[in-house]
Amino acid sequence: MSENLAGLQRETTALSERTAALRTTHTMYPDDAEGTAEAALAELEYAERLLNDAGAQLARAHSQPGPRRQNDDDRNLLRAVFTELSVPVVLLDHEGYIRRINNAGAAQLGSAPGYLTGKTFAHFVDLRKRAAMQSWIAAVLRGDGPASLESRLAQRGWAEDVHLTLTRLELPTEPNPLVLVAMSPPMNGAEEEAPSPLEPEVEDQVVVLAARRLDVLTRMTRLLLRSAGPGGAGEPLALADAAELLADSYADWVVVDVCDLPTDPGVARRAVVAGPPDAAPGVREEVAAVSPGGSEIPGEVLGRGQSLLFPLIEDESVLGAAGSGAPLLAVLGAGSLLSVPLRGSRGVRGALTLIRRSNRSSFRLADLGLIEEIGEHIGLALPPRPVP
């Protein structure tokens, strides 16, 4: 057993050296990405065999009688091999939760292994790729064989195309099969449907964020003051201008819903939809066609008058579905969302919903506080409801 483990450790070290060389080659010669990716996939397949061998040895260590200290040493060594493997690897249980993740995998997902353990792996996959990935995991668990697919990771301000290799594992100590997920660079290059490039790193600097919030509030105040005018005789509030301002400077998509009936805030109309200039044709119309009260957001905001913040979108159906049946949030490439009531002097007048795509930093509590204040100002500036 000890000789086998020593050999496994030597193979793992050699694999790490070859992987580092491939990574360096890919950085220095990006035009040769296809050849490098093919070699990386071959190394992934070899890493899969190594992990299967390690799992088999661990199973034998559990089944064979022997000194307890020897078994403990073997398990510790196998755990160290898994943790230090240079290929990003995630071990999922039969429900898709992360059971174990090595250091390279945790770096790929942008967090610490302790935080990631127990989380649903699907939540780290872009909405438009999530359903397909879950279907492949289910197929692998059913025993339909390994799967290989292109996917996209997206989480809190970054997005990255990846190639996923899924393999079913059965261990004597586990009542249900597990899924081993290995991650590598994409085989087919960048996808056409991918959102725009990531925001610069300065996005995460507190001072810059505070200055951006102040700038948005100042510009919105000027817009609202024009609607007030001297003696209350200003121009009518242009909701489209307010939405475009927020979409241009603070979000990607902005949706404004307005209640016309004072006795039933749940009855609302979709007043304005603002989005990025690079939006696909017809997407604005898809969003505008959805009834506000027919979806969880903004229906809940309109009904209860309480704000909602989703730094990480886990349920893509909360904004409703497009005409094709696809969730709107998946169509928009959403990564983060917040929705606040437009509160006037006589209650809730509507809802203001902001959406950021998955390649931007997530909305935070400070963003929610700012948009709540802006929402209240817009609610107060709305013209009186029409007389029934």
mmCIF file of C-alpha atoms in Angstrom:
data_model
loop_
_atom_site.group_PDB
_atom_site.id
_atom_site.type_symbol
_atom_site.label_atom_id
_atom_site.label_comp_id
_atom_site.label_asym_id
_atom_site.label_seq_id
_atom_site.Cartn_x
_atom_site.Cartn_y
_atom_site.Cartn_z
ATOM 1 C CA MET A 1 0.000 0.000 0.000
ATOM 2 C CA SER A 2 2.759 2.438 0.952
ATOM 3 C CA GLU A 3 4.626 1.756 -2.303
ATOM 4 C CA ASN A 4 1.453 2.376 -4.321
ATOM 5 C CA LEU A 5 0.832 5.638 -2.509
ATOM 6 C CA ALA A 6 4.412 6.765 -3.048
ATOM 7 C CA GLY A 7 4.046 6.049 -6.756
ATOM 8 C CA LEU A 8 0.783 7.959 -6.812
ATOM 9 C CA GLN A 9 2.459 10.928 -5.179
ATOM 10 C CA ARG A 10 5.293 10.857 -7.760
ATOM 11 C CA GLU A 11 2.783 10.781 -10.616
ATOM 12 C CA THR A 12 0.873 13.674 -9.059
ATOM 13 C CA THR A 13 4.026 15.756 -8.748
ATOM 14 C CA ALA A 14 4.907 15.097 -12.397
ATOM 15 C CA LEU A 15 1.361 15.986 -13.422
ATOM 16 C CA SER A 16 1.616 19.271 -11.528
ATOM 17 C CA GLU A 17 4.841 20.149 -13.356
ATOM 18 C CA ARG A 18 3.332 19.382 -16.770
ATOM 19 C CA THR A 19 0.189 21.373 -15.953
ATOM 20 C CA ALA A 20 2.278 24.375 -14.905
ATOM 21 C CA ALA A 21 4.175 24.136 -18.182
ATOM 22 C CA LEU A 22 0.912 24.066 -20.160
ATOM 23 C CA ARG A 23 -0.362 27.088 -18.261
ATOM 24 C CA THR A 24 2.845 29.004 -19.035
ATOM 25 C CA THR A 25 2.675 28.001 -22.692
ATOM 26 C CA HIS A 26 -0.941 29.142 -22.938
ATOM 27 C CA THR A 27 0.002 32.516 -21.458
ATOM 28 C CA MET A 28 2.988 33.040 -23.739
ATOM 29 C CA TYR A 29 1.414 31.676 -26.930
ATOM 30 C CA PRO A 30 -2.359 32.367 -26.836
ATOM 31 C CA ASP A 31 -2.660 31.818 -30.598
ATOM 32 C CA ASP A 32 -1.844 28.142 -30.044
ATOM 33 C CA ALA A 33 -4.756 27.718 -27.613
ATOM 34 C CA GLU A 34 -6.269 24.760 -29.486
ATOM 35 C CA GLY A 35 -3.182 22.576 -29.151
ATOM 36 C CA THR A 36 -2.665 23.592 -25.537
ATOM 37 C CA ALA A 37 -6.302 22.851 -24.711
ATOM 38 C CA GLU A 38 -6.089 19.369 -26.265
ATOM 39 C CA ALA A 39 -3.026 18.617 -24.152
ATOM 40 C CA ALA A 40 -4.779 19.977 -21.059
ATOM 41 C CA LEU A 41 -7.755 17.693 -21.710
ATOM 42 C CA ALA A 42 -5.427 14.718 -21.962
ATOM 43 C CA GLU A 43 -3.890 15.670 -18.629
ATOM 44 C CA LEU A 44 -7.402 15.984 -17.168
ATOM 45 C CA GLU A 45 -8.203 12.445 -18.298
ATOM 46 C CA TYR A 46 -4.993 11.245 -16.667
ATOM 47 C CA ALA A 47 -5.846 13.157 -13.471
ATOM 48 C CA GLU A 48 -9.221 11.412 -13.507
ATOM 49 C CA ARG A 49 -7.494 8.015 -13.616
ATOM 50 C CA LEU A 50 -5.204 9.031 -10.766
ATOM 51 C CA LEU A 51 -8.160 10.066 -8.641
ATOM 52 C CA ASN A 52 -9.996 6.843 -9.443
ATOM 53 C CA ASP A 53 -6.890 4.880 -8.394
ATOM 54 C CA ALA A 54 -6.703 6.916 -5.213
ATOM 55 C CA GLY A 55 -10.370 6.212 -4.493
ATOM 56 C CA ALA A 56 -9.869 2.496 -5.085
ATOM 57 C CA GLN A 57 -6.869 2.389 -2.766
ATOM 58 C CA LEU A 58 -8.812 4.249 -0.123
ATOM 59 C CA ALA A 59 -11.679 1.765 -0.460
ATOM 60 C CA ARG A 60 -9.260 -1.155 -0.060
ATOM 61 C CA ALA A 61 -7.734 0.519 2.971
ATOM 62 C CA HIS A 62 -11.200 0.609 4.548
ATOM 63 C CA SER A 63 -12.024 -3.013 3.676
ATOM 64 C CA GLN A 64 -8.731 -4.700 4.596
ATOM 65 C CA PRO A 65 -7.876 -5.350 8.251
ATOM 66 C CA GLY A 66 -4.699 -3.727 9.415
ATOM 67 C CA PRO A 67 -3.205 -1.408 11.977
ATOM 68 C CA ARG A 68 -5.401 1.663 12.469
ATOM 69 C CA ARG A 69 -2.416 3.979 12.354
ATOM 70 C CA GLN A 70 -1.461 2.706 8.890
ATOM 71 C CA ASN A 71 -5.007 3.328 7.572
ATOM 72 C CA ASP A 72 -5.024 6.829 9.010
ATOM 73 C CA ASP A 73 -1.688 7.606 7.374
ATOM 74 C CA ASP A 74 -2.976 6.361 4.010
ATOM 75 C CA ARG A 75 -6.142 8.453 4.223
ATOM 76 C CA ASN A 76 -4.143 11.542 5.165
ATOM 77 C CA LEU A 77 -1.827 11.028 2.221
ATOM 78 C CA LEU A 78 -4.733 10.543 -0.208
ATOM 79 C CA ARG A 79 -6.418 13.654 1.166
ATOM 80 C CA ALA A 80 -3.187 15.606 0.646
ATOM 81 C CA VAL A 81 -2.905 14.312 -2.940
ATOM 82 C CA PHE A 82 -6.464 15.475 -3.680
ATOM 83 C CA THR A 83 -5.985 18.856 -2.004
ATOM 84 C CA GLU A 84 -2.711 19.727 -3.746
ATOM 85 C CA LEU A 85 -3.622 18.389 -7.188
ATOM 86 C CA SER A 86 -2.941 21.210 -9.664
ATOM 87 C CA VAL A 87 -6.076 20.462 -11.716
ATOM 88 C CA PRO A 88 -9.227 22.212 -10.338
ATOM 89 C CA VAL A 89 -11.403 19.380 -9.029
ATOM 90 C CA VAL A 90 -14.759 19.357 -7.201
ATOM 91 C CA LEU A 91 -16.458 16.324 -5.646
ATOM 92 C CA LEU A 92 -20.271 16.569 -5.605
ATOM 93 C CA ASP A 93 -22.777 14.462 -3.717
ATOM 94 C CA HIS A 94 -25.842 12.963 -5.419
ATOM 95 C CA GLU A 95 -27.813 16.201 -4.869
ATOM 96 C CA GLY A 96 -25.199 18.454 -6.470
ATOM 97 C CA TYR A 97 -23.716 19.885 -3.259
ATOM 98 C CA ILE A 98 -19.957 20.348 -2.966
ATOM 99 C CA ARG A 99 -18.618 17.555 -0.749
ATOM 100 C CA ARG A 100 -14.938 18.328 -1.238
ATOM 101 C CA ILE A 101 -12.952 20.777 -3.356
ATOM 102 C CA ASN A 102 -9.202 21.030 -3.780
ATOM 103 C CA ASN A 103 -7.177 24.235 -3.549
ATOM 104 C CA ALA A 104 -7.035 24.723 -7.314
ATOM 105 C CA GLY A 105 -10.810 24.278 -7.571
ATOM 106 C CA ALA A 106 -11.430 26.765 -4.773
ATOM 107 C CA ALA A 107 -9.206 29.295 -6.550
ATOM 108 C CA GLN A 108 -11.194 28.701 -9.747
ATOM 109 C CA LEU A 109 -14.444 29.516 -7.905
ATOM 110 C CA GLY A 110 -12.878 32.519 -6.171
ATOM 111 C CA SER A 111 -13.286 31.521 -2.513
ATOM 112 C CA ALA A 112 -11.915 29.330 0.279
ATOM 113 C CA PRO A 113 -12.537 25.548 0.389
ATOM 114 C CA GLY A 114 -14.193 25.820 3.802
ATOM 115 C CA TYR A 115 -16.719 28.349 2.511
ATOM 116 C CA LEU A 116 -17.481 26.414 -0.671
ATOM 117 C CA THR A 117 -18.036 23.038 1.003
ATOM 118 C CA GLY A 118 -21.756 22.440 1.394
ATOM 119 C CA LYS A 119 -22.768 24.952 -1.286
ATOM 120 C CA THR A 120 -24.666 23.940 -4.433
ATOM 121 C CA PHE A 121 -22.219 23.813 -7.333
ATOM 122 C CA ALA A 122 -24.912 24.986 -9.757
ATOM 123 C CA HIS A 123 -25.020 28.382 -8.014
ATOM 124 C CA PHE A 124 -21.529 29.095 -9.342
ATOM 125 C CA VAL A 125 -22.596 28.471 -12.943
ATOM 126 C CA ASP A 126 -23.996 31.221 -15.158
ATOM 127 C CA LEU A 127 -27.805 31.128 -15.364
ATOM 128 C CA ARG A 128 -27.901 30.393 -19.078
ATOM 129 C CA LYS A 129 -25.630 27.359 -18.581
ATOM 130 C CA ARG A 130 -27.052 26.114 -15.277
ATOM 131 C CA ALA A 131 -29.926 23.961 -16.548
ATOM 132 C CA ALA A 132 -27.752 22.110 -19.071
ATOM 133 C CA MET A 133 -25.074 21.431 -16.473
ATOM 134 C CA GLN A 134 -27.650 20.059 -13.992
ATOM 135 C CA SER A 135 -29.035 17.749 -16.667
ATOM 136 C CA TRP A 136 -25.556 16.396 -17.420
ATOM 137 C CA ILE A 137 -24.910 15.771 -13.713
ATOM 138 C CA ALA A 138 -28.192 13.849 -13.476
ATOM 139 C CA ALA A 139 -27.227 11.768 -16.519
ATOM 140 C CA VAL A 140 -23.827 10.925 -15.051
ATOM 141 C CA LEU A 141 -25.430 9.930 -11.734
ATOM 142 C CA ARG A 142 -27.855 7.658 -13.589
ATOM 143 C CA GLY A 143 -24.902 5.770 -14.999
ATOM 144 C CA ASP A 144 -25.099 7.064 -18.580
ATOM 145 C CA GLY A 145 -21.326 7.445 -18.648
ATOM 146 C CA PRO A 146 -18.918 10.387 -18.247
ATOM 147 C CA ALA A 147 -19.826 13.756 -19.718
ATOM 148 C CA SER A 148 -17.756 16.559 -21.202
ATOM 149 C CA LEU A 149 -19.251 20.006 -21.807
ATOM 150 C CA GLU A 150 -18.510 23.693 -22.211
ATOM 151 C CA SER A 151 -19.903 25.882 -19.436
ATOM 152 C CA ARG A 152 -19.451 29.286 -17.810
ATOM 153 C CA LEU A 153 -18.677 30.138 -14.197
ATOM 154 C CA ALA A 154 -20.003 33.440 -12.848
ATOM 155 C CA GLN A 155 -19.805 34.756 -9.321
ATOM 156 C CA ARG A 156 -19.608 38.152 -7.635
ATOM 157 C CA GLY A 157 -17.942 40.257 -10.273
ATOM 158 C CA TRP A 158 -16.235 37.784 -12.569
ATOM 159 C CA ALA A 159 -17.175 35.347 -15.300
ATOM 160 C CA GLU A 160 -15.102 32.679 -17.016
ATOM 161 C CA ASP A 161 -15.726 30.077 -19.712
ATOM 162 C CA VAL A 162 -14.609 26.588 -18.673
ATOM 163 C CA HIS A 163 -14.615 23.024 -19.921
ATOM 164 C CA LEU A 164 -16.143 20.578 -17.413
ATOM 165 C CA THR A 165 -15.494 16.839 -17.293
ATOM 166 C CA LEU A 166 -18.002 14.894 -15.159
ATOM 167 C CA THR A 167 -17.318 11.373 -13.880
ATOM 168 C CA ARG A 168 -19.410 9.113 -11.636
ATOM 169 C CA LEU A 169 -17.694 7.646 -8.567
ATOM 170 C CA GLU A 170 -18.990 4.791 -6.413
ATOM 171 C CA LEU A 171 -17.353 4.201 -3.040
ATOM 172 C CA PRO A 172 -18.149 1.412 -0.580
ATOM 173 C CA THR A 173 -18.425 3.966 2.224
ATOM 174 C CA GLU A 174 -21.042 6.072 0.374
ATOM 175 C CA PRO A 175 -24.724 5.062 0.066
ATOM 176 C CA ASN A 176 -25.125 7.098 -3.155
ATOM 177 C CA PRO A 177 -22.810 7.713 -6.123
ATOM 178 C CA LEU A 178 -20.738 10.897 -6.287
ATOM 179 C CA VAL A 179 -19.735 13.088 -9.240
ATOM 180 C CA LEU A 180 -16.175 14.222 -9.833
ATOM 181 C CA VAL A 181 -15.992 17.538 -11.734
ATOM 182 C CA ALA A 182 -12.691 18.551 -13.328
ATOM 183 C CA MET A 183 -12.340 22.068 -14.768
ATOM 184 C CA SER A 184 -10.078 23.183 -17.616
ATOM 185 C CA PRO A 185 -9.840 26.034 -20.171
ATOM 186 C CA PRO A 186 -12.604 26.028 -22.806
ATOM 187 C CA MET A 187 -12.033 23.943 -25.925
ATOM 188 C CA ASN A 188 -13.947 26.163 -28.357
ATOM 189 C CA GLY A 189 -12.732 29.636 -27.400
ATOM 190 C CA ALA A 190 -14.919 32.520 -26.215
ATOM 191 C CA GLU A 191 -18.657 32.243 -26.793
ATOM 192 C CA GLU A 192 -20.593 34.804 -28.800
ATOM 193 C CA GLU A 193 -23.328 35.074 -26.164
ATOM 194 C CA ALA A 194 -20.926 35.883 -23.335
ATOM 195 C CA PRO A 195 -21.484 39.256 -21.631
ATOM 196 C CA SER A 196 -19.107 42.131 -22.099
ATOM 197 C CA PRO A 197 -15.627 42.007 -20.483
ATOM 198 C CA LEU A 198 -15.290 42.120 -16.734
ATOM 199 C CA GLU A 199 -15.196 45.428 -14.981
ATOM 200 C CA PRO A 200 -11.730 46.591 -13.953
ATOM 201 C CA GLU A 201 -10.415 45.597 -10.568
ATOM 202 C CA VAL A 202 -10.902 49.157 -9.311
ATOM 203 C CA GLU A 203 -14.623 48.302 -9.109
ATOM 204 C CA ASP A 204 -13.948 46.689 -5.731
ATOM 205 C CA GLN A 205 -12.301 49.738 -4.205
ATOM 206 C CA VAL A 206 -14.442 51.267 -1.483
ATOM 207 C CA VAL A 207 -13.599 54.886 -2.321
ATOM 208 C CA VAL A 208 -14.507 54.473 -5.982
ATOM 209 C CA LEU A 209 -17.780 52.758 -5.085
ATOM 210 C CA ALA A 210 -18.722 55.527 -2.665
ATOM 211 C CA ALA A 211 -17.940 58.177 -5.274
ATOM 212 C CA ARG A 212 -20.056 56.339 -7.845
ATOM 213 C CA ARG A 213 -23.035 56.172 -5.483
ATOM 214 C CA LEU A 214 -22.740 59.885 -4.715
ATOM 215 C CA ASP A 215 -22.583 60.713 -8.427
ATOM 216 C CA VAL A 216 -25.697 58.645 -9.164
ATOM 217 C CA LEU A 217 -27.608 60.280 -6.306
ATOM 218 C CA THR A 218 -26.566 63.761 -7.448
ATOM 219 C CA ARG A 219 -27.628 63.182 -11.058
ATOM 220 C CA MET A 220 -30.935 61.669 -9.967
ATOM 221 C CA THR A 221 -31.574 64.642 -7.658
ATOM 222 C CA ARG A 222 -31.108 67.068 -10.563
ATOM 223 C CA LEU A 223 -33.569 65.063 -12.636
ATOM 224 C CA LEU A 224 -36.171 65.047 -9.856
ATOM 225 C CA LEU A 225 -35.714 68.757 -9.176
ATOM 226 C CA ARG A 226 -36.594 69.499 -12.794
ATOM 227 C CA SER A 227 -39.897 67.692 -12.274
ATOM 228 C CA ALA A 228 -40.625 69.740 -9.140
ATOM 229 C CA GLY A 229 -39.809 73.165 -10.576
ATOM 230 C CA PRO A 230 -40.497 76.500 -8.877
ATOM 231 C CA GLY A 231 -43.789 76.435 -7.041
ATOM 232 C CA GLY A 232 -44.388 72.810 -8.076
ATOM 233 C CA ALA A 233 -44.864 73.765 -11.740
ATOM 234 C CA GLY A 234 -42.023 71.758 -13.219
ATOM 235 C CA GLU A 235 -41.983 69.202 -16.013
ATOM 236 C CA PRO A 236 -43.723 65.829 -15.466
ATOM 237 C CA LEU A 237 -41.297 63.215 -14.154
ATOM 238 C CA ALA A 238 -39.786 61.311 -17.064
ATOM 239 C CA LEU A 239 -39.548 57.753 -15.733
ATOM 240 C CA ALA A 240 -37.685 56.730 -18.870
ATOM 241 C CA ASP A 241 -34.956 59.294 -18.144
ATOM 242 C CA ALA A 242 -34.627 58.075 -14.551
ATOM 243 C CA ALA A 243 -34.395 54.444 -15.686
ATOM 244 C CA GLU A 244 -31.859 55.224 -18.403
ATOM 245 C CA LEU A 245 -29.741 57.143 -15.887
ATOM 246 C CA LEU A 246 -29.586 54.124 -13.572
ATOM 247 C CA ALA A 247 -29.010 51.662 -16.420
ATOM 248 C CA ASP A 248 -26.180 53.801 -17.760
ATOM 249 C CA SER A 249 -24.371 54.408 -14.468
ATOM 250 C CA TYR A 250 -25.372 51.813 -11.887
ATOM 251 C CA ALA A 251 -26.896 48.679 -13.413
ATOM 252 C CA ASP A 252 -27.371 46.896 -16.726
ATOM 253 C CA TRP A 253 -31.146 46.524 -16.738
ATOM 254 C CA VAL A 254 -33.734 48.716 -14.989
ATOM 255 C CA VAL A 255 -37.451 47.931 -14.795
ATOM 256 C CA VAL A 256 -40.045 50.392 -13.460
ATOM 257 C CA ASP A 257 -43.572 49.216 -12.591
ATOM 258 C CA VAL A 258 -46.303 51.654 -11.557
ATOM 259 C CA CYS A 259 -49.553 51.070 -9.651
ATOM 260 C CA ASP A 260 -52.551 52.978 -10.944
ATOM 261 C CA LEU A 261 -55.065 51.779 -8.334
ATOM 262 C CA PRO A 262 -54.582 53.034 -4.758
ATOM 263 C CA THR A 263 -56.616 50.205 -3.224
ATOM 264 C CA ASP A 264 -54.659 47.384 -4.843
ATOM 265 C CA PRO A 265 -50.901 47.872 -5.166
ATOM 266 C CA GLY A 266 -50.633 44.407 -6.680
ATOM 267 C CA VAL A 267 -52.329 45.659 -9.865
ATOM 268 C CA ALA A 268 -49.551 47.384 -11.760
ATOM 269 C CA ARG A 269 -48.347 48.069 -15.281
ATOM 270 C CA ARG A 270 -44.844 47.823 -16.649
ATOM 271 C CA ALA A 271 -43.989 51.457 -17.329
ATOM 272 C CA VAL A 272 -40.337 51.481 -18.424
ATOM 273 C CA VAL A 273 -37.611 48.983 -19.362
ATOM 274 C CA ALA A 274 -34.056 50.313 -19.831
ATOM 275 C CA GLY A 275 -31.073 48.192 -20.807
ATOM 276 C CA PRO A 276 -27.517 48.231 -22.163
ATOM 277 C CA PRO A 277 -26.834 49.384 -25.738
ATOM 278 C CA ASP A 278 -25.450 45.952 -26.662
ATOM 279 C CA ALA A 279 -28.665 44.120 -25.713
ATOM 280 C CA ALA A 280 -29.907 41.577 -28.230
ATOM 281 C CA PRO A 281 -32.830 42.678 -30.426
ATOM 282 C CA GLY A 282 -36.212 42.034 -28.886
ATOM 283 C CA VAL A 283 -35.011 41.522 -25.314
ATOM 284 C CA ARG A 284 -36.491 44.804 -24.061
ATOM 285 C CA GLU A 285 -39.835 43.866 -25.576
ATOM 286 C CA GLU A 286 -39.655 40.449 -23.865
ATOM 287 C CA VAL A 287 -39.149 42.091 -20.473
ATOM 288 C CA ALA A 288 -41.827 44.715 -21.116
ATOM 289 C CA ALA A 289 -44.396 42.059 -22.033
ATOM 290 C CA VAL A 290 -44.266 40.291 -18.646
ATOM 291 C CA SER A 291 -46.967 41.282 -16.151
ATOM 292 C CA PRO A 292 -45.455 42.731 -12.931
ATOM 293 C CA GLY A 293 -47.922 40.875 -10.720
ATOM 294 C CA GLY A 294 -47.287 37.569 -12.464
ATOM 295 C CA SER A 295 -43.809 37.021 -11.077
ATOM 296 C CA GLU A 296 -42.243 36.881 -7.628
ATOM 297 C CA ILE A 297 -40.299 40.063 -8.356
ATOM 298 C CA PRO A 298 -41.614 42.724 -8.413
ATOM 299 C CA GLY A 299 -44.920 41.163 -7.313
ATOM 300 C CA GLU A 300 -43.736 40.709 -3.736
ATOM 301 C CA VAL A 301 -42.321 44.226 -3.561
ATOM 302 C CA LEU A 302 -45.591 45.686 -4.833
ATOM 303 C CA GLY A 303 -47.702 43.580 -2.507
ATOM 304 C CA ARG A 304 -45.703 43.877 0.720
ATOM 305 C CA GLY A 305 -43.905 47.158 0.144
ATOM 306 C CA GLN A 306 -40.564 45.664 1.211
ATOM 307 C CA SER A 307 -37.255 45.714 -0.641
ATOM 308 C CA LEU A 308 -35.527 42.575 -1.886
ATOM 309 C CA LEU A 309 -31.779 42.055 -2.445
ATOM 310 C CA PHE A 310 -30.261 39.098 -4.267
ATOM 311 C CA PRO A 311 -26.438 39.439 -4.297
ATOM 312 C CA LEU A 312 -26.385 35.997 -5.924
ATOM 313 C CA ILE A 313 -29.357 34.846 -7.986
ATOM 314 C CA GLU A 314 -30.165 31.244 -7.168
ATOM 315 C CA ASP A 315 -33.673 31.002 -8.671
ATOM 316 C CA GLU A 316 -33.760 32.309 -12.245
ATOM 317 C CA SER A 317 -37.578 32.237 -12.398
ATOM 318 C CA VAL A 318 -38.277 35.096 -9.944
ATOM 319 C CA LEU A 319 -38.625 37.723 -12.710
ATOM 320 C CA GLY A 320 -40.906 35.579 -14.859
ATOM 321 C CA ALA A 321 -40.393 33.925 -18.224
ATOM 322 C CA ALA A 322 -39.959 35.175 -21.778
ATOM 323 C CA GLY A 323 -42.346 34.227 -24.560
ATOM 324 C CA SER A 324 -40.141 31.241 -25.392
ATOM 325 C CA GLY A 325 -40.514 29.934 -21.827
ATOM 326 C CA ALA A 326 -36.903 30.695 -20.880
ATOM 327 C CA PRO A 327 -36.452 32.497 -17.532
ATOM 328 C CA LEU A 328 -36.006 36.222 -18.119
ATOM 329 C CA LEU A 329 -33.030 36.417 -15.773
ATOM 330 C CA ALA A 330 -31.244 33.770 -17.832
ATOM 331 C CA VAL A 331 -32.032 35.684 -21.032
ATOM 332 C CA LEU A 332 -30.583 38.843 -19.464
ATOM 333 C CA GLY A 333 -27.434 37.075 -18.227
ATOM 334 C CA ALA A 334 -28.269 38.268 -14.708
ATOM 335 C CA GLY A 335 -25.953 37.757 -11.771
ATOM 336 C CA SER A 336 -27.357 40.108 -9.110
ATOM 337 C CA LEU A 337 -30.675 41.867 -8.519
ATOM 338 C CA LEU A 338 -32.403 44.289 -6.169
ATOM 339 C CA SER A 339 -35.954 45.640 -6.153
ATOM 340 C CA VAL A 340 -37.359 48.479 -4.027
ATOM 341 C CA PRO A 341 -40.831 50.041 -3.674
ATOM 342 C CA LEU A 342 -41.632 53.467 -5.103
ATOM 343 C CA ARG A 343 -43.211 54.851 -1.977
ATOM 344 C CA GLY A 344 -45.261 58.064 -2.232
ATOM 345 C CA SER A 345 -47.185 60.056 0.342
ATOM 346 C CA ARG A 346 -50.101 57.582 0.130
ATOM 347 C CA GLY A 347 -48.308 54.256 0.076
ATOM 348 C CA VAL A 348 -46.621 52.138 -2.566
ATOM 349 C CA ARG A 349 -46.819 53.652 -6.054
ATOM 350 C CA GLY A 350 -44.728 51.064 -7.847
ATOM 351 C CA ALA A 351 -41.469 49.108 -7.888
ATOM 352 C CA LEU A 352 -37.960 49.831 -9.146
ATOM 353 C CA THR A 353 -35.911 46.757 -10.115
ATOM 354 C CA LEU A 354 -32.194 46.864 -10.999
ATOM 355 C CA ILE A 355 -30.267 43.981 -12.536
ATOM 356 C CA ARG A 356 -26.526 43.528 -13.011
ATOM 357 C CA ARG A 357 -25.139 40.923 -15.369
ATOM 358 C CA SER A 358 -22.938 38.122 -14.111
ATOM 359 C CA ASN A 359 -19.704 39.815 -15.222
ATOM 360 C CA ARG A 360 -20.169 42.707 -12.756
ATOM 361 C CA SER A 361 -19.804 42.990 -9.020
ATOM 362 C CA SER A 362 -22.880 42.047 -6.995
ATOM 363 C CA PHE A 363 -25.276 44.512 -5.434
ATOM 364 C CA ARG A 364 -24.586 45.042 -1.739
ATOM 365 C CA LEU A 365 -26.426 46.469 1.256
ATOM 366 C CA ALA A 366 -24.981 49.916 0.540
ATOM 367 C CA ASP A 367 -26.457 49.732 -2.978
ATOM 368 C CA LEU A 368 -29.820 48.709 -1.547
ATOM 369 C CA GLY A 369 -29.838 51.718 0.795
ATOM 370 C CA LEU A 370 -29.066 54.117 -2.059
ATOM 371 C CA ILE A 371 -31.717 52.685 -4.412
ATOM 372 C CA GLU A 372 -34.303 52.664 -1.600
ATOM 373 C CA GLU A 373 -33.726 56.396 -1.147
ATOM 374 C CA ILE A 374 -33.931 57.004 -4.891
ATOM 375 C CA GLY A 375 -37.091 54.881 -5.050
ATOM 376 C CA GLU A 376 -38.753 56.967 -2.352
ATOM 377 C CA HIS A 377 -37.852 60.189 -4.160
ATOM 378 C CA ILE A 378 -39.259 58.855 -7.435
ATOM 379 C CA GLY A 379 -42.434 57.752 -5.649
ATOM 380 C CA LEU A 380 -42.954 61.219 -4.215
ATOM 381 C CA ALA A 381 -42.327 62.825 -7.619
ATOM 382 C CA LEU A 382 -44.836 60.638 -9.484
ATOM 383 C CA PRO A 383 -47.970 62.508 -10.638
ATOM 384 C CA PRO A 384 -51.203 61.845 -8.701
ATOM 385 C CA ARG A 385 -53.097 58.705 -9.613
ATOM 386 C CA PRO A 386 -55.881 59.231 -12.105
ATOM 387 C CA VAL A 387 -59.335 59.694 -10.628
ATOM 388 C CA PRO A 388 -61.471 56.540 -11.129
#
